[in-house]
mmCIF file of C-alpha atoms and ligand atoms in Angstrom:
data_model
loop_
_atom_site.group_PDB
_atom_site.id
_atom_site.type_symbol
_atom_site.label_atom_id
_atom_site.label_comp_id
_atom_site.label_asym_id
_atom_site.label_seq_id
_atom_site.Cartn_x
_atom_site.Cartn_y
_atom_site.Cartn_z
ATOM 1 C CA UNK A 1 20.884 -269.291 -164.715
ATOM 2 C CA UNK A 2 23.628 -267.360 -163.030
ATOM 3 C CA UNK A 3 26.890 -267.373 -164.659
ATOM 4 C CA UNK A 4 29.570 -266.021 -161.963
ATOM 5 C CA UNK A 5 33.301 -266.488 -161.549
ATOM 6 C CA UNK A 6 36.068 -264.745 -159.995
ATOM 7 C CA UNK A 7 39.938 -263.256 -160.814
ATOM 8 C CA UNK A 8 42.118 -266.424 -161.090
ATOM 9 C CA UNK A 9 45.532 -266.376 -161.462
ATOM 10 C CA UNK A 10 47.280 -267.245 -164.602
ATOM 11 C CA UNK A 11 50.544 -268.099 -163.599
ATOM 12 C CA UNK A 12 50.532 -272.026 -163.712
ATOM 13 C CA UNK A 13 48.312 -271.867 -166.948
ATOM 14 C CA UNK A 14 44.823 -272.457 -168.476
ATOM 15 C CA UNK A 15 43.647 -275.529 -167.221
ATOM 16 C CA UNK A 16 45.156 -274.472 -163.513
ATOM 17 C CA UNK A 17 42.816 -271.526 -163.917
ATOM 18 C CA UNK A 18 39.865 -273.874 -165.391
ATOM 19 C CA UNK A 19 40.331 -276.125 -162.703
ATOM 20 C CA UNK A 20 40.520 -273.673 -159.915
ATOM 21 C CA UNK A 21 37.291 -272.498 -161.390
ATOM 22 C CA UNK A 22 35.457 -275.464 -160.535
ATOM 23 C CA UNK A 23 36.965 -275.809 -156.920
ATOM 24 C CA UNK A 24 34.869 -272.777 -156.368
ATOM 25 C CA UNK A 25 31.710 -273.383 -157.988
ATOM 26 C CA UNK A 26 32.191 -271.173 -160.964
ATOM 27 C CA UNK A 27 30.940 -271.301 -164.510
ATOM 28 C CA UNK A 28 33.583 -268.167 -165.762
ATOM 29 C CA UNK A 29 36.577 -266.687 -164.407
ATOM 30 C CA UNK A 30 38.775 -263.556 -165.153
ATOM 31 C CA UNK A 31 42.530 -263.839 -165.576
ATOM 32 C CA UNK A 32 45.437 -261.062 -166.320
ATOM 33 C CA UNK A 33 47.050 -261.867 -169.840
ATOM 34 C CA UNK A 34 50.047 -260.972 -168.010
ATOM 35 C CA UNK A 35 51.989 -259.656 -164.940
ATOM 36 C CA UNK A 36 49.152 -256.899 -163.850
ATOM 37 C CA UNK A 37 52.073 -254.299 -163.073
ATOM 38 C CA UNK A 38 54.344 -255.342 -166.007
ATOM 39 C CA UNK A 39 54.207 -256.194 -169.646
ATOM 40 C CA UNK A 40 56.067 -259.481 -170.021
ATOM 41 C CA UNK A 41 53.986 -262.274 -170.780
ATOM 42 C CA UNK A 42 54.687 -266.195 -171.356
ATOM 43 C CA UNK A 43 54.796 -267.762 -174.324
ATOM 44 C CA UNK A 44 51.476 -269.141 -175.113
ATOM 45 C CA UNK A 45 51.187 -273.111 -174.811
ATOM 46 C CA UNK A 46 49.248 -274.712 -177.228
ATOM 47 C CA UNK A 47 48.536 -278.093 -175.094
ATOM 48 C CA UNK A 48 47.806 -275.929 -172.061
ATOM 49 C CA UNK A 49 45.187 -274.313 -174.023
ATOM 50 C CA UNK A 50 43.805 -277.422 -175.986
ATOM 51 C CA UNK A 51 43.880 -279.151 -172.446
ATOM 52 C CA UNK A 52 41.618 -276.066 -171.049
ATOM 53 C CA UNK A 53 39.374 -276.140 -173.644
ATOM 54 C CA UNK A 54 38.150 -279.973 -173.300
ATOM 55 C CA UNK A 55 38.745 -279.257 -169.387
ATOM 56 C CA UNK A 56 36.005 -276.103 -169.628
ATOM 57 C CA UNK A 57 33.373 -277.886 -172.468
ATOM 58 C CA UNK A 58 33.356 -280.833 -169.773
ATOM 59 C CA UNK A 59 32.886 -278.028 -167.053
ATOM 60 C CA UNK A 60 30.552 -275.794 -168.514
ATOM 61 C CA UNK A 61 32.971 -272.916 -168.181
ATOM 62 C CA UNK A 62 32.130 -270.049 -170.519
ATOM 63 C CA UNK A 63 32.509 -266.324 -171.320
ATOM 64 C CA UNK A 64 36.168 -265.973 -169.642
ATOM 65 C CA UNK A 65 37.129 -262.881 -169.198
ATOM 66 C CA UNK A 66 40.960 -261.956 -170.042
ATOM 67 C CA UNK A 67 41.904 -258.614 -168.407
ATOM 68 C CA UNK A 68 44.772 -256.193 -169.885
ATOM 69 C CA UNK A 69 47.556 -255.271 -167.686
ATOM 70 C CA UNK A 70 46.518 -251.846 -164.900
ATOM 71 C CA UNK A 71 49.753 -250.324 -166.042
ATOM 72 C CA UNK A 72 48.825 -249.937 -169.580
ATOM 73 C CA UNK A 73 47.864 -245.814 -170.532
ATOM 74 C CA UNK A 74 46.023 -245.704 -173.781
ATOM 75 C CA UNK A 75 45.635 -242.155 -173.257
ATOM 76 C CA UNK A 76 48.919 -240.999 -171.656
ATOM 77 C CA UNK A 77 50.727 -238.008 -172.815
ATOM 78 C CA UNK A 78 53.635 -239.821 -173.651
ATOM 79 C CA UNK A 79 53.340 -240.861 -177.726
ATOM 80 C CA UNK A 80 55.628 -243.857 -176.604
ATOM 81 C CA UNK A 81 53.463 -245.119 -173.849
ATOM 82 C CA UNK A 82 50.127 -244.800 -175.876
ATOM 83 C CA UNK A 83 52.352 -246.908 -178.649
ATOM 84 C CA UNK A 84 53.080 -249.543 -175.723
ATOM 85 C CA UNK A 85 49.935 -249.897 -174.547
ATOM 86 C CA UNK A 86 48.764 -250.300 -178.684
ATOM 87 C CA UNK A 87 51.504 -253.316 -179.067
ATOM 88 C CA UNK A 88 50.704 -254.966 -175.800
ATOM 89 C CA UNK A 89 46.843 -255.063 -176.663
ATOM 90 C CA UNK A 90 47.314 -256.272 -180.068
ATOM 91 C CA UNK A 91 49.468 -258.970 -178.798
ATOM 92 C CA UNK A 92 46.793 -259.990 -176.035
ATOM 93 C CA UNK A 93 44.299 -259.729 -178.822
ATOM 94 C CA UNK A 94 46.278 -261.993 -181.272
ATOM 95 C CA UNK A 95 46.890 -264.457 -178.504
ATOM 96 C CA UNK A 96 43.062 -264.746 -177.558
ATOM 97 C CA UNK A 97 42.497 -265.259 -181.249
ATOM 98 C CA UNK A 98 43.541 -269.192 -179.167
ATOM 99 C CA UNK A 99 39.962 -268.720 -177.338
ATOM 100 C CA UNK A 100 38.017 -267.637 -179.771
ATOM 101 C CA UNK A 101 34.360 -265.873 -179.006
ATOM 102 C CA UNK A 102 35.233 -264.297 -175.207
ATOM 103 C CA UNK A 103 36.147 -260.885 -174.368
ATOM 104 C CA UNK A 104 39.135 -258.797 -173.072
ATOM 105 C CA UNK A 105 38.727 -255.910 -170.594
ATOM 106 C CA UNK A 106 41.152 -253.057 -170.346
ATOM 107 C CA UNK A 107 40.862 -249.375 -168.030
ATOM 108 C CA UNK A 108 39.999 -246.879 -170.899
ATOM 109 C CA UNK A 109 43.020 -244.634 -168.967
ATOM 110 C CA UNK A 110 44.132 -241.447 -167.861
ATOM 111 C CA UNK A 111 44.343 -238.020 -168.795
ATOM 112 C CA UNK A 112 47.155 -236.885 -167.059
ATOM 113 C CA UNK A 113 45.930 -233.266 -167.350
ATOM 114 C CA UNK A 114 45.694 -233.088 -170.645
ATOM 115 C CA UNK A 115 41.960 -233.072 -170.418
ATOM 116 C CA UNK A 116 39.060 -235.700 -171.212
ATOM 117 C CA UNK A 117 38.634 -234.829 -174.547
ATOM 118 C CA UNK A 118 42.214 -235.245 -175.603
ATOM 119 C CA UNK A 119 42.182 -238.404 -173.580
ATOM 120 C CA UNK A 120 40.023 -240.014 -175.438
ATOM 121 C CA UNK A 121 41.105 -239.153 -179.102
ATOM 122 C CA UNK A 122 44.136 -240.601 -178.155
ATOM 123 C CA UNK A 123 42.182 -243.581 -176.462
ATOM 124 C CA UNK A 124 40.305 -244.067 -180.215
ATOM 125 C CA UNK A 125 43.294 -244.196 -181.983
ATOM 126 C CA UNK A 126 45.006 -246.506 -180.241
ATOM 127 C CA UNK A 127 42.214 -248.650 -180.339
ATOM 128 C CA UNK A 128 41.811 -248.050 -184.039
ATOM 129 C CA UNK A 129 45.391 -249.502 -184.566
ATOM 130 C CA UNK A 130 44.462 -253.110 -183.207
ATOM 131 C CA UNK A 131 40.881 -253.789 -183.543
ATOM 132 C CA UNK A 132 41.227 -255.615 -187.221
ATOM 133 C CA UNK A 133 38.070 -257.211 -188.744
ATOM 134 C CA UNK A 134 38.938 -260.959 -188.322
ATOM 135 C CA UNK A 135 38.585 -260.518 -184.784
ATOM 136 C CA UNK A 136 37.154 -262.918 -182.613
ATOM 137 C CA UNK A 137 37.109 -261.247 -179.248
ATOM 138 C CA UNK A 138 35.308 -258.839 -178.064
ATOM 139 C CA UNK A 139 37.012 -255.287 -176.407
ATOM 140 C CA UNK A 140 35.603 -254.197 -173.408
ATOM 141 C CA UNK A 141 35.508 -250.381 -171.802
ATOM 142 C CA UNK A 142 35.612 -250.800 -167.849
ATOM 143 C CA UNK A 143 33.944 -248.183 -166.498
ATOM 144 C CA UNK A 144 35.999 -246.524 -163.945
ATOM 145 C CA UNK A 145 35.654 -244.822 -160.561
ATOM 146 C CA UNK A 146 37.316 -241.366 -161.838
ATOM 147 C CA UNK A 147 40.422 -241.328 -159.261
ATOM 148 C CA UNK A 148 43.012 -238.911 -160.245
ATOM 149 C CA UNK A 149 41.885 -238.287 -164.425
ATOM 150 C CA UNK A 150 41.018 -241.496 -165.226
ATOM 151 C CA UNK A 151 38.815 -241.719 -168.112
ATOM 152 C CA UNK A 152 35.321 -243.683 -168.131
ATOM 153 C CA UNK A 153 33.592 -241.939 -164.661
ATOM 154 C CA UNK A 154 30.729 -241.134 -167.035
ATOM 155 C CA UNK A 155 29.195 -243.472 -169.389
ATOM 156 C CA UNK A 156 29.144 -240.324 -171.735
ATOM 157 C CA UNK A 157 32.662 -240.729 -171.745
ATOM 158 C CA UNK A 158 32.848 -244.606 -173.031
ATOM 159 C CA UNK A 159 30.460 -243.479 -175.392
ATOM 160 C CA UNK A 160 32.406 -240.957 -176.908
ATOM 161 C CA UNK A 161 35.483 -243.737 -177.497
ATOM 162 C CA UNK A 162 32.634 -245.883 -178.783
ATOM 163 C CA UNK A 163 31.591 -243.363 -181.412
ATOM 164 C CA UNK A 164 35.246 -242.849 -182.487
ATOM 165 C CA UNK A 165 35.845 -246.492 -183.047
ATOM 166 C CA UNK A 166 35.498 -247.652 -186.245
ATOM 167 C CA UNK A 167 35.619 -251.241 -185.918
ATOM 168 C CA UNK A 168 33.061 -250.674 -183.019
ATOM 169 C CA UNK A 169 31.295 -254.033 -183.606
ATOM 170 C CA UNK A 170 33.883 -255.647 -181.543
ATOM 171 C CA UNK A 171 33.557 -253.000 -178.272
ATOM 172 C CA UNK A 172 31.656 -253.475 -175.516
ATOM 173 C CA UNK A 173 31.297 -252.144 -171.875
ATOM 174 C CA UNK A 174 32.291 -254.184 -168.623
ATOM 175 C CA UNK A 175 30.326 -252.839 -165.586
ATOM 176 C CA UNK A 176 32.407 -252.996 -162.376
ATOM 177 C CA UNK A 177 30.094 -252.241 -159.176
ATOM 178 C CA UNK A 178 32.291 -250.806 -157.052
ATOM 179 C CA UNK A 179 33.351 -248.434 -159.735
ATOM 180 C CA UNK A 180 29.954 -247.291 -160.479
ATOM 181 C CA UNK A 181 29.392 -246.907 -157.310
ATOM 182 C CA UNK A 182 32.362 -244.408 -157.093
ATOM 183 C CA UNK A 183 32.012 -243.261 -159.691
ATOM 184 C CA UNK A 184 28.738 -241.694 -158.372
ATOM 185 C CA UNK A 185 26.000 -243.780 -159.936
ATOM 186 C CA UNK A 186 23.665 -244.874 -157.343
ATOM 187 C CA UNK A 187 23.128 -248.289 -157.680
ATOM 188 C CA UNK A 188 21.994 -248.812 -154.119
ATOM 189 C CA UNK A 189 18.453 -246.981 -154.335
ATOM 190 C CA UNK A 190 18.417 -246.154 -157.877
ATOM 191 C CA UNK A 191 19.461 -249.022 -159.585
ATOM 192 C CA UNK A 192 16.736 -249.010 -162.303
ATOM 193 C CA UNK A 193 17.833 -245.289 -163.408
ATOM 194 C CA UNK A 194 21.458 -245.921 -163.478
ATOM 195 C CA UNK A 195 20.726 -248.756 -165.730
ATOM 196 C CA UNK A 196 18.032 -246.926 -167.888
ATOM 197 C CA UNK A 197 20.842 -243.997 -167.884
ATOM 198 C CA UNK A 198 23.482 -246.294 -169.243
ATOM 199 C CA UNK A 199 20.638 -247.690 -171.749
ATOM 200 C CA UNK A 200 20.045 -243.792 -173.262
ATOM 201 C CA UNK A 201 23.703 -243.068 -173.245
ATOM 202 C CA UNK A 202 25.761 -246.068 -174.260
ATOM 203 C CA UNK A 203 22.686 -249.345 -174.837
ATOM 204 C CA UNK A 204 22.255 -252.254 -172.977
ATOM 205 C CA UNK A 205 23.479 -254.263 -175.853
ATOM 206 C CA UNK A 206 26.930 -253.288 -175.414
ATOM 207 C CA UNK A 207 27.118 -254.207 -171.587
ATOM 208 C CA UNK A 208 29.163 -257.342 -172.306
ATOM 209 C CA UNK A 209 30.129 -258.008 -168.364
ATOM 210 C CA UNK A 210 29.816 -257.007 -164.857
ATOM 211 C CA UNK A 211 32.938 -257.282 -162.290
ATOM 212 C CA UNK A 212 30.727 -257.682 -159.296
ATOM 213 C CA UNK A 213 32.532 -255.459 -156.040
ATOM 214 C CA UNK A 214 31.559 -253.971 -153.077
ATOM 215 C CA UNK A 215 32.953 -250.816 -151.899
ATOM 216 C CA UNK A 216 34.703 -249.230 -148.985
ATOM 217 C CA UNK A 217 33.776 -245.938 -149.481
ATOM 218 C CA UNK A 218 30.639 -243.744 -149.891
ATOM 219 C CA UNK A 219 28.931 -243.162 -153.247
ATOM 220 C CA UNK A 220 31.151 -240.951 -155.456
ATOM 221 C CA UNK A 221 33.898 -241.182 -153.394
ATOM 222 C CA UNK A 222 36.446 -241.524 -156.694
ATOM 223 C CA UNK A 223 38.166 -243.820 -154.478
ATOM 224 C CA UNK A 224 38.536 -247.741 -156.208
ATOM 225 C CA UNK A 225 38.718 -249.696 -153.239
ATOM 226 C CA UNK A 226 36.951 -252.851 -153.213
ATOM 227 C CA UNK A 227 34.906 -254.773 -150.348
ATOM 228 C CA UNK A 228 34.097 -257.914 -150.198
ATOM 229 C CA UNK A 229 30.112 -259.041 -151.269
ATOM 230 C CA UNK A 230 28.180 -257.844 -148.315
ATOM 231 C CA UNK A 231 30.682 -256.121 -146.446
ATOM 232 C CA UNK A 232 30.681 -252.509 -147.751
ATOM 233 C CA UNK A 233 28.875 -249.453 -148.550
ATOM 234 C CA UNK A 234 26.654 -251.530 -151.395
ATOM 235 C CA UNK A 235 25.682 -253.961 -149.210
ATOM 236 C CA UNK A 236 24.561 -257.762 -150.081
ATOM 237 C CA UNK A 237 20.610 -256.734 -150.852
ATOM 238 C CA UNK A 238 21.490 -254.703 -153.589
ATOM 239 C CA UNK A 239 24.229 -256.747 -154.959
ATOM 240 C CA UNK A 240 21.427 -259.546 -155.194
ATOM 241 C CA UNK A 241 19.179 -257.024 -156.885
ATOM 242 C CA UNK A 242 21.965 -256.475 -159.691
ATOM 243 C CA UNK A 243 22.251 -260.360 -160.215
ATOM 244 C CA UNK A 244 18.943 -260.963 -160.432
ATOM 245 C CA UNK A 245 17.932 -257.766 -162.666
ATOM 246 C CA UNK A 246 16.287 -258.561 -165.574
ATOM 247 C CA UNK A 247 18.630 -256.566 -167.755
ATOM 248 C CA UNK A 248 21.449 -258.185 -166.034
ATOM 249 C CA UNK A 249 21.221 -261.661 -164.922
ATOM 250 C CA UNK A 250 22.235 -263.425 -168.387
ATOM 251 C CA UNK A 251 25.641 -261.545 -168.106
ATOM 252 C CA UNK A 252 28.715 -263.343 -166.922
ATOM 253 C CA UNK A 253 29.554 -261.558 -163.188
ATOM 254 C CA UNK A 254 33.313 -262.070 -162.192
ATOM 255 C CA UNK A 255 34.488 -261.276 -158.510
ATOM 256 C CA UNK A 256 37.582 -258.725 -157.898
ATOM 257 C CA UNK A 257 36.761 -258.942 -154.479
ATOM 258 C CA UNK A 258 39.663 -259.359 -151.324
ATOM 259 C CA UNK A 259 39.686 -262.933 -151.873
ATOM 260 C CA UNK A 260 41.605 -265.941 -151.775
ATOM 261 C CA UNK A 261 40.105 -269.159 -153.216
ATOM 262 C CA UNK A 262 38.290 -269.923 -150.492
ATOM 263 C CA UNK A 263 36.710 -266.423 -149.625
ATOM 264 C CA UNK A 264 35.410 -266.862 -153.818
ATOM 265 C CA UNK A 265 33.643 -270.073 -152.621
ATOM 266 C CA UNK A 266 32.372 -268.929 -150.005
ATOM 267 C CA UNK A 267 30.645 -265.638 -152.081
ATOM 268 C CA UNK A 268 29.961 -267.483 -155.020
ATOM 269 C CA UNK A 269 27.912 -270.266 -152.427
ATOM 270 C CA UNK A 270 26.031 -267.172 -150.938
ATOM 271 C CA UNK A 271 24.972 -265.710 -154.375
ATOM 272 C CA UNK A 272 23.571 -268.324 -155.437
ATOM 273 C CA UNK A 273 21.995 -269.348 -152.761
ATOM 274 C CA UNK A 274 20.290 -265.761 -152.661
ATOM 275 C CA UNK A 275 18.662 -266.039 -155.833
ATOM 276 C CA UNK A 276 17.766 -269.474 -155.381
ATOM 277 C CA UNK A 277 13.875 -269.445 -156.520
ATOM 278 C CA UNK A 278 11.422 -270.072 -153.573
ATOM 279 C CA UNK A 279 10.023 -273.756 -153.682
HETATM 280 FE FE1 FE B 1 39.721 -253.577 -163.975
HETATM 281 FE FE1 FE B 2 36.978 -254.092 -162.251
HETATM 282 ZN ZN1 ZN B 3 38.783 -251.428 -159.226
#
């Protein structure tokens, strides 16, 4: 059974988002835990959230996907930015401790010149500040495209942060196509490599999630530019090939697509009418 959703937006609240999900046909959805470009987030409300989860048991809406703001820099070379982006993900954290058993995504982040390795020590520690044992949400590496020094291009690199977690049995990897695809990792025509690949390197078990995008530029482009399904360089046939993998089709798939509502219907309707089994 396919489990697909798209980015909703949180502003008017859980059961908005819960409810939007089901105007589109979707069985998960991805929302920012906060203004994507800023750091402010509303207080949490407690009937919103009780409301959501009857609204999503009735629904069958699972697995939602929170996402940490873009702006955050685990790995910037600023001590005070690396300390920001540690208080703003502990706070996300400690507010999904109100949805309980779903994960929460975040860009690894940049270098800034100061090199991959030293990146991603700073990466682990910051992660290593918040993850706490009582956890009950899962942290999710997005792999990345590799535009200017971000961190993540290589699965090699997520497992590197992986290894220097030490709470690591509540980290996990989020796939995002497009990125991939960027990224260099031939998903197109090689799609059984790039997943044995990220097997070897990092193991299936951690791939938690897949933001399913197509892109508008060749493969390893470094560019991070998403198409909508179909209408880039992936293509539709392979993007049905990835939903329908064996090692993939159980995961939740989210959208990030050039969408409004509608547009999600409309690519939601036409995945699942692609893997539809013949009668
Ligand atoms: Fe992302
Ligand atoms: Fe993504
Ligand atoms: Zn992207």
């Amino acid at each position: 059974m396919l489990t697909i959703g798209c980015h909703l937006s949180s502003s008017k609240g859980y059961l908005a988002m819960g409810k939007d999900a089901v105007k589109v046909d979707a069985d998960t959805f991805q929302f920012f835990t906060r203004n994507p470009r800023g750091t402010k987030a509303k207080a949490l409300n407690p009937d919103d959230i009780a409301a959501f989860l009857d609204y999503a048991g009735d629904h069958g809406i699972t697995k939602i996907l929170a996402h940490a703001p873009y702006i955050l820099n685990a790995a910037s070379a600023d001590t005070h930015l690396r300390e920001l982006a540690g208080e703003i993900m502990a706070d996300d954290l400690s507010r999904m401790e109100h949805l309980p058993g779903n994960c929460y995504n975040f860009h690894p982040g940049s270098h800034v010149g100061q090199g991959t390795e030293t990146g991603i020590s700073h990466i682990a520690r910051v992660l290593n500040g918040i993850l706490k044992s009582r956890l009950h949400t899962t942290v999710l590496l997005e792999t990345m495209s590799g535009k200017g020094s971000e961190i993540g291009r290589e699965f090699e690199e997520l497992r590197e942060i992986l290894d220097r977690v030490e709470q690591s049995d509540h980290m996990g990897v989020c796939l995002d196509t497009c990125h991939v695809w960027d990224a260099g990792y031939d998903i197109v025509n090689r799609l059984d490599q790039v997943l044995d690949h990220f097997d070897a390197v990092i193991g299936l078990g951690r791939l938690k999630a897949i933001h399913l995008n197509d892109s508008q530029n060749p493969l390893g482009s470094h560019k991070d530019r998403h198409a909508k399904i179909g209408k880039g360089h992936i293509g539709l046939d392979a993007m049905v090939r990835i939903i329908s993998h064996p090692a993939l089709k159980d995961l939740p798939f989210y959208l990030e697509t050039p969408n409004e509502l509608d547009g999600y219907a409309g690519e939601i309707a036409l995945l699942r009418a692609c893997i539809k089994p013949e009668a």
